[in-house]
Tab-separated table of C-alpha atoms in Angstrom:
chain	number	residue	atom	x	y	z
A	1	MET	CA	-0.017	0.003	-0.003
A	2	ARG	CA	1.061	3.576	-0.593
A	3	SER	CA	0.271	6.342	1.882
A	4	ILE	CA	-1.957	9.106	0.543
A	5	TRP	CA	-1.614	11.600	3.385
A	6	LYS	CA	0.815	12.419	6.247
A	7	GLY	CA	-0.171	14.200	9.415
A	8	ALA	CA	-0.551	13.665	13.151
A	9	ILE	CA	-3.123	12.627	15.753
A	10	SER	CA	-3.497	15.469	18.232
A	11	PHE	CA	-4.573	14.073	21.617
A	12	GLY	CA	-4.359	16.637	24.395
A	13	LEU	CA	-0.745	17.648	24.486
A	14	VAL	CA	0.356	14.438	22.714
A	15	THR	CA	1.112	14.493	18.994
A	16	ILE	CA	1.441	11.188	17.131
A	17	PRO	CA	2.809	11.449	13.554
A	18	VAL	CA	0.978	9.022	11.231
A	19	LYS	CA	0.586	8.008	7.559
A	20	LEU	CA	-2.867	7.479	6.075
A	21	TYR	CA	-3.767	4.605	3.741
A	22	SER	CA	-7.041	3.671	1.970
A	23	ALA	CA	-8.385	0.663	3.824
A	24	THR	CA	-10.678	-0.515	1.031
A	25	GLU	CA	-10.719	-0.869	-2.761
A	26	GLN	CA	-13.419	-1.506	-5.335
A	27	ARG	CA	-13.005	-4.750	-7.324
A	28	ASP	CA	-15.428	-3.889	-10.133
A	29	VAL	CA	-14.579	-5.034	-13.684
A	30	ALA	CA	-13.508	-1.808	-15.475
A	31	PHE	CA	-14.801	-0.990	-18.976
A	32	HIS	CA	-14.050	1.671	-21.541
A	33	GLN	CA	-16.505	3.183	-23.997
A	34	VAL	CA	-15.446	2.034	-27.468
A	35	HIS	CA	-16.549	2.181	-31.104
A	36	ARG	CA	-18.492	-1.032	-31.717
A	37	GLU	CA	-17.068	-1.380	-35.277
A	38	ASP	CA	-13.333	-1.243	-34.536
A	39	GLY	CA	-12.898	-1.096	-30.770
A	40	GLY	CA	-11.434	2.403	-30.811
A	41	ARG	CA	-11.582	4.317	-27.511
A	42	ILE	CA	-14.201	7.104	-27.286
A	43	LYS	CA	-12.747	10.446	-26.140
A	44	TYR	CA	-14.526	13.603	-25.066
A	45	LYS	CA	-13.628	17.207	-25.715
A	46	ARG	CA	-14.198	20.022	-23.232
A	47	VAL	CA	-16.257	22.425	-25.276
A	48	CYS	CA	-17.768	25.711	-24.151
A	49	THR	CA	-21.543	25.781	-24.669
A	50	ILE	CA	-21.484	29.506	-25.525
A	51	ASP	CA	-18.773	29.860	-28.194
A	52	GLY	CA	-18.407	26.210	-29.174
A	53	GLU	CA	-14.601	26.318	-28.686
A	54	GLU	CA	-12.565	23.560	-27.047
A	55	VAL	CA	-11.317	24.798	-23.643
A	56	PRO	CA	-7.849	23.849	-22.233
A	57	TYR	CA	-7.581	22.793	-18.534
A	58	SER	CA	-5.771	26.017	-17.701
A	59	ASP	CA	-8.892	28.042	-18.596
A	60	ILE	CA	-11.390	25.934	-16.674
A	61	ALA	CA	-12.750	27.314	-13.381
A	62	LYS	CA	-15.426	26.181	-10.901
A	63	GLY	CA	-18.862	27.630	-11.281
A	64	TYR	CA	-21.904	27.628	-9.014
A	65	GLU	CA	-25.248	27.910	-10.820
A	66	LEU	CA	-27.971	30.050	-9.248
A	67	PRO	CA	-31.680	29.171	-9.484
A	68	SER	CA	-31.951	32.022	-12.018
A	69	GLY	CA	-29.480	30.253	-14.307
A	70	GLU	CA	-26.720	32.762	-13.700
A	71	MET	CA	-23.249	31.375	-12.948
A	72	VAL	CA	-20.985	32.459	-10.036
A	73	ILE	CA	-17.321	31.799	-11.029
A	74	LEU	CA	-14.903	30.978	-8.189
A	75	THR	CA	-11.143	31.415	-8.522
A	76	ASP	CA	-8.219	29.693	-6.739
A	77	GLU	CA	-7.927	32.815	-4.543
A	78	ASP	CA	-11.500	32.377	-3.351
A	79	PHE	CA	-10.780	28.862	-2.165
A	80	ALA	CA	-7.494	29.872	-0.571
A	81	ASP	CA	-9.387	32.255	1.760
A	82	LEU	CA	-11.689	29.532	3.104
A	83	PRO	CA	-11.174	28.397	6.746
A	84	LEU	CA	-10.034	24.862	5.825
A	85	SER	CA	-7.419	23.571	8.193
A	86	SER	CA	-4.039	23.021	6.559
A	87	SER	CA	-2.294	21.846	9.763
A	88	ARG	CA	-2.626	18.167	8.752
A	89	ARG	CA	-3.923	17.250	12.205
A	90	ILE	CA	-6.426	14.658	13.309
A	91	ASP	CA	-7.926	16.512	16.297
A	92	VAL	CA	-9.465	14.266	18.970
A	93	LEU	CA	-12.649	16.040	20.142
A	94	GLN	CA	-14.230	13.481	22.558
A	95	PHE	CA	-14.710	9.770	23.247
A	96	VAL	CA	-18.084	8.004	22.977
A	97	GLU	CA	-19.505	4.496	23.166
A	98	ARG	CA	-19.381	2.696	19.789
A	99	GLU	CA	-23.159	2.062	19.839
A	100	GLU	CA	-23.804	5.809	19.917
A	101	VAL	CA	-22.528	6.312	16.307
A	102	ASP	CA	-25.034	5.188	13.702
A	103	PRO	CA	-23.185	3.399	10.843
A	104	ILE	CA	-25.254	5.433	8.352
A	105	TYR	CA	-22.824	8.303	9.015
A	106	PHE	CA	-19.724	6.360	7.858
A	107	ALA	CA	-18.306	7.370	4.501
A	108	LYS	CA	-14.830	5.871	3.906
A	109	SER	CA	-12.285	3.882	5.878
A	110	TYR	CA	-8.531	4.529	6.244
A	111	TYR	CA	-5.667	2.821	8.096
A	112	LEU	CA	-3.239	4.874	10.153
A	113	GLU	CA	0.357	3.790	10.483
A	114	PRO	CA	2.712	5.497	12.980
A	115	ASP	CA	5.990	7.070	11.900
A	116	ALA	CA	9.045	5.519	13.591
A	117	GLN	CA	9.211	8.186	16.310
A	118	GLY	CA	5.478	7.949	16.971
A	119	ALA	CA	5.198	4.200	17.495
A	120	LYS	CA	5.200	4.279	21.361
A	121	PRO	CA	2.482	6.971	21.850
A	122	TYR	CA	0.496	5.307	19.027
A	123	VAL	CA	0.501	1.924	20.809
A	124	LEU	CA	-0.292	3.619	24.102
A	125	LEU	CA	-3.340	5.415	22.757
A	126	ARG	CA	-4.389	2.315	20.803
A	127	ASP	CA	-4.334	0.080	23.856
A	128	ALA	CA	-6.100	2.615	26.036
A	129	LEU	CA	-8.821	3.170	23.443
A	130	GLU	CA	-9.297	-0.537	22.844
A	131	SER	CA	-9.583	-1.353	26.533
A	132	SER	CA	-12.158	1.475	27.033
A	133	GLY	CA	-14.488	-0.072	24.390
A	134	GLN	CA	-15.034	3.440	23.029
A	135	VAL	CA	-14.246	5.309	19.789
A	136	ALA	CA	-12.749	8.758	19.423
A	137	ILE	CA	-14.654	11.494	17.579
A	138	VAL	CA	-12.144	13.476	15.564
A	139	LYS	CA	-12.033	16.279	12.996
A	140	VAL	CA	-9.740	16.059	9.973
A	141	ALA	CA	-9.243	17.885	6.633
A	142	LEU	CA	-8.739	15.534	3.660
A	143	ARG	CA	-8.964	16.241	-0.070
A	144	GLN	CA	-10.050	19.885	0.347
A	145	ARG	CA	-12.907	18.885	2.699
A	146	GLU	CA	-13.232	19.018	6.473
A	147	SER	CA	-14.845	15.930	7.958
A	148	LEU	CA	-15.904	14.519	11.234
A	149	ALA	CA	-14.576	10.994	11.735
A	150	THR	CA	-14.252	8.178	14.225
A	151	LEU	CA	-11.026	6.618	15.342
A	152	ARG	CA	-11.283	2.957	16.400
A	153	VAL	CA	-9.007	-0.032	16.704
A	154	SER	CA	-9.064	-3.055	14.391
A	155	GLU	CA	-6.431	-5.768	13.964
A	156	GLY	CA	-3.959	-3.757	16.072
A	157	VAL	CA	-4.162	-0.524	13.993
A	158	PHE	CA	-6.201	2.651	14.097
A	159	VAL	CA	-8.991	2.881	11.552
A	160	LEU	CA	-10.175	6.325	10.637
A	161	GLU	CA	-13.815	6.324	9.403
A	162	THR	CA	-14.753	9.640	7.812
A	163	MET	CA	-18.365	10.619	8.454
A	164	LEU	CA	-21.160	12.496	6.719
A	165	TRP	CA	-22.399	15.665	8.339
A	166	PRO	CA	-25.903	15.449	9.897
A	167	ASP	CA	-27.505	17.510	7.118
A	168	GLU	CA	-26.162	15.029	4.556
A	169	VAL	CA	-28.233	12.152	5.961
A	170	ARG	CA	-31.790	12.047	4.604
A	171	THR	CA	-34.793	11.592	6.875
A	172	PRO	CA	-36.860	8.487	5.953
A	173	ASP	CA	-40.272	9.970	5.184
A	174	PHE	CA	-42.438	7.221	3.830
A	175	PRO	CA	-46.261	7.007	3.884
A	176	PHE	CA	-46.402	3.553	5.484
A	177	LEU	CA	-44.836	4.969	8.665
A	178	GLU	CA	-48.059	6.883	9.304
A	179	GLU	CA	-50.284	3.804	8.701
A	180	ASP	CA	-51.638	1.622	11.502
A	181	ILE	CA	-50.471	-1.776	10.295
A	182	GLU	CA	-51.549	-4.702	12.488
A	183	VAL	CA	-49.100	-7.585	13.004
A	184	ARG	CA	-50.525	-10.729	14.622
A	185	LYS	CA	-48.704	-12.213	17.602
A	186	GLN	CA	-48.366	-15.557	15.799
A	187	GLU	CA	-46.761	-13.869	12.801
A	188	LEU	CA	-44.323	-11.965	15.006
A	189	SER	CA	-43.413	-15.175	16.834
A	190	MET	CA	-42.804	-17.027	13.561
A	191	ALA	CA	-40.661	-14.127	12.221
A	192	THR	CA	-38.592	-14.226	15.431
A	193	SER	CA	-38.126	-18.017	14.967
A	194	LEU	CA	-36.907	-17.380	11.414
A	195	ILE	CA	-34.360	-14.882	12.648
A	196	GLU	CA	-33.161	-17.304	15.349
A	197	SER	CA	-32.880	-20.175	12.845
A	198	MET	CA	-30.589	-18.048	10.632
A	199	GLU	CA	-28.280	-16.800	13.435
A	200	GLY	CA	-24.562	-17.339	13.064
A	201	ASP	CA	-21.093	-15.783	13.310
A	202	PHE	CA	-20.332	-13.383	10.478
A	203	ASP	CA	-17.470	-14.605	8.294
A	204	PRO	CA	-17.087	-12.317	5.188
A	205	GLY	CA	-14.946	-15.056	3.569
A	206	GLU	CA	-18.090	-17.128	3.096
A	207	TYR	CA	-19.537	-14.709	0.604
A	208	LYS	CA	-18.453	-13.755	-2.891
A	209	ASP	CA	-19.437	-11.467	-5.752
A	210	ALA	CA	-21.057	-13.991	-8.041
A	211	TYR	CA	-21.919	-11.377	-10.682
A	212	ARG	CA	-18.298	-10.151	-10.965
A	213	GLU	CA	-17.001	-13.765	-11.231
A	214	ALA	CA	-19.529	-14.546	-13.939
A	215	LEU	CA	-18.656	-11.349	-15.835
A	216	GLN	CA	-14.928	-12.147	-15.640
A	217	ALA	CA	-15.676	-15.684	-16.937
A	218	VAL	CA	-17.457	-14.149	-19.944
A	219	ILE	CA	-14.443	-11.893	-20.649
A	220	ASP	CA	-11.986	-14.850	-20.302
A	221	ALA	CA	-14.090	-16.977	-22.634
A	222	LYS	CA	-14.083	-14.259	-25.276
A	223	VAL	CA	-10.272	-13.850	-24.956
A	224	GLU	CA	-9.802	-17.598	-25.428
A	225	GLY	CA	-12.343	-17.879	-28.253
A	226	ARG	CA	-14.551	-20.250	-26.279
A	227	GLU	CA	-18.338	-20.315	-26.064
A	228	VAL	CA	-19.763	-18.508	-23.088
A	229	ALA	CA	-21.266	-20.980	-20.591
A	230	ARG	CA	-24.619	-19.668	-19.414
A	231	PRO	CA	-25.648	-20.489	-15.820
A	232	ALA	CA	-28.810	-22.559	-15.358
A	233	GLU	CA	-31.875	-20.484	-14.619
A	234	GLU	CA	-33.431	-20.927	-11.141
A	235	GLY	CA	-36.904	-22.363	-11.090
A	236	GLU	CA	-39.718	-20.066	-9.965
A	237	GLU	CA	-40.965	-20.637	-6.453
A	238	GLU	CA	-44.654	-21.213	-5.733
A	239	PRO	CA	-46.177	-18.142	-4.010
A	240	ALA	CA	-47.125	-18.840	-0.402
A	241	ALA	CA	-50.826	-18.740	0.506
A	242	ASP	CA	-50.267	-16.141	3.228
A	243	LEU	CA	-47.552	-14.425	5.256
A	244	LEU	CA	-47.664	-16.964	8.075
A	245	SER	CA	-47.293	-19.927	5.679
A	246	ALA	CA	-44.350	-18.170	4.012
A	247	LEU	CA	-42.654	-17.597	7.371
A	248	ARG	CA	-43.226	-21.200	8.441
A	249	ALA	CA	-41.798	-22.548	5.162
A	250	SER	CA	-38.799	-20.221	5.518
A	251	VAL	CA	-38.100	-21.489	9.036
A	252	GLU	CA	-38.154	-25.102	7.781
A	253	ALA	CA	-35.886	-24.264	4.866
A	254	ALA	CA	-33.414	-22.428	7.135
A	255	LYS	CA	-33.280	-25.367	9.594
A	256	LYS	CA	-32.719	-27.808	6.762
A	257	SER	CA	-29.952	-25.649	5.253
A	258	ARG	CA	-28.256	-25.319	8.672
A	259	GLY	CA	-28.463	-29.067	9.184
A	260	GLU	CA	-26.756	-29.716	5.836
A	261	LYS	CA	-23.983	-27.253	6.674
A	262	SER	CA	-23.460	-28.869	10.090
A	263	GLY	CA	-23.213	-32.263	8.463
A	264	LYS	CA	-20.588	-31.042	6.001
A	265	ALA	CA	-18.577	-29.409	8.772
A	266	ALA	CA	-18.636	-32.553	10.902
A	267	SER	CA	-17.412	-34.667	8.019
A	268	GLY	CA	-14.687	-32.147	7.115
A	269	LYS	CA	-16.271	-31.501	3.731
A	270	GLY	CA	-17.101	-27.999	2.723
A	271	ALA	CA	-15.269	-26.515	5.704
A	272	PRO	CA	-12.894	-23.667	4.782
A	273	ALA	CA	-9.382	-25.161	4.706
A	274	LYS	CA	-7.527	-21.888	4.769
A	275	LYS	CA	-8.489	-20.705	8.244
A	276	PRO	CA	-6.336	-23.093	10.330
A	277	ALA	CA	-3.350	-22.496	8.009
A	278	ALA	CA	-3.738	-18.726	8.395
A	279	ARG	CA	-3.773	-18.990	12.159
A	280	LYS	CA	-0.755	-21.260	12.155
A	281	THR	CA	1.176	-18.808	9.951
A	282	ALA	CA	0.282	-15.927	12.210
A	283	ALA	CA	1.379	-17.845	15.262
A	284	SER	CA	4.645	-18.866	13.690
A	285	LYS	CA	5.436	-15.257	12.635
A	286	SER	CA	4.979	-13.956	16.144
A	287	GLY	CA	6.971	-16.855	17.657
A	288	GLU	CA	4.409	-17.107	20.407
A	289	LYS	CA	2.122	-19.880	21.523
A	290	LYS	CA	-1.352	-19.930	20.080
A	291	GLU	CA	-3.538	-17.535	22.073
A	292	PRO	CA	-6.982	-18.591	23.353
A	293	ALA	CA	-9.978	-17.302	21.415
A	294	LYS	CA	-10.674	-14.618	24.016
A	295	SER	CA	-7.389	-12.726	23.584
A	296	ARG	CA	-7.488	-13.025	19.822
A	297	GLY	CA	-10.854	-11.389	19.837
A	298	ARG	CA	-9.306	-8.305	21.484
A	299	LYS	CA	-7.787	-7.248	18.151
A	300	SER	CA	-11.085	-7.218	16.308
A	301	ALA	CA	-12.571	-4.480	18.494
């Protein structure tokens, strides 16, 4: 990974120099717009709608359109005068319980790595924050934008989660919220049973992007000159007579599915083979004895 920003965590009178890295990446299959006849790339010209002339980058400015249609043109000097912090600091404002921050506010995740001289205060703050079970609310300026963010610990490093401002989160205003919809006790009980029958530990490795894999297979087949294999279509399910019947059938299907998975796990078939190897590798790297599950869970806070 390559760092995209350098700055410091400012915590009281303590300053911890850090480097910032993007924690996530999109794995979409990228396409270009091309001419169907010869595969030539399609390019666009920056043309002024008033005089029809092509405009070079050096002559392009930012404009804000008023409701009247008039355009307010902003210059680099206008942006330079704005009160955007240029101190490259991550200012700790307060500490709160994790449950108090609704995930709807989260925008993007970043990892923070300490500089060599900041490793000790970094580890000190990391361990203190992790043991408290809280997250830090911070303010940071990134990419010409000031953001609120949370600072939490995951896998032994700080994760900075930039947040949306409150006025950027829409209020759910839907007509059904005003309706008096009656839910029968038996239906609620059956829905609860369905939830319980589908409970389990979240392992993101169990899931995959089936659409992206199928799309990549189509591209590979075209490259190799093979016929594209089309997946079999799923049969249509019979509609349930009523909501209660649908819930009851869903509970039975979930129990059956769980029973099949348990059978596979017991026989050693279908169980992920990579997990034990990964743990063994991690243990051998650290040179320590394998830790009990409780202490390993500390790093995933």
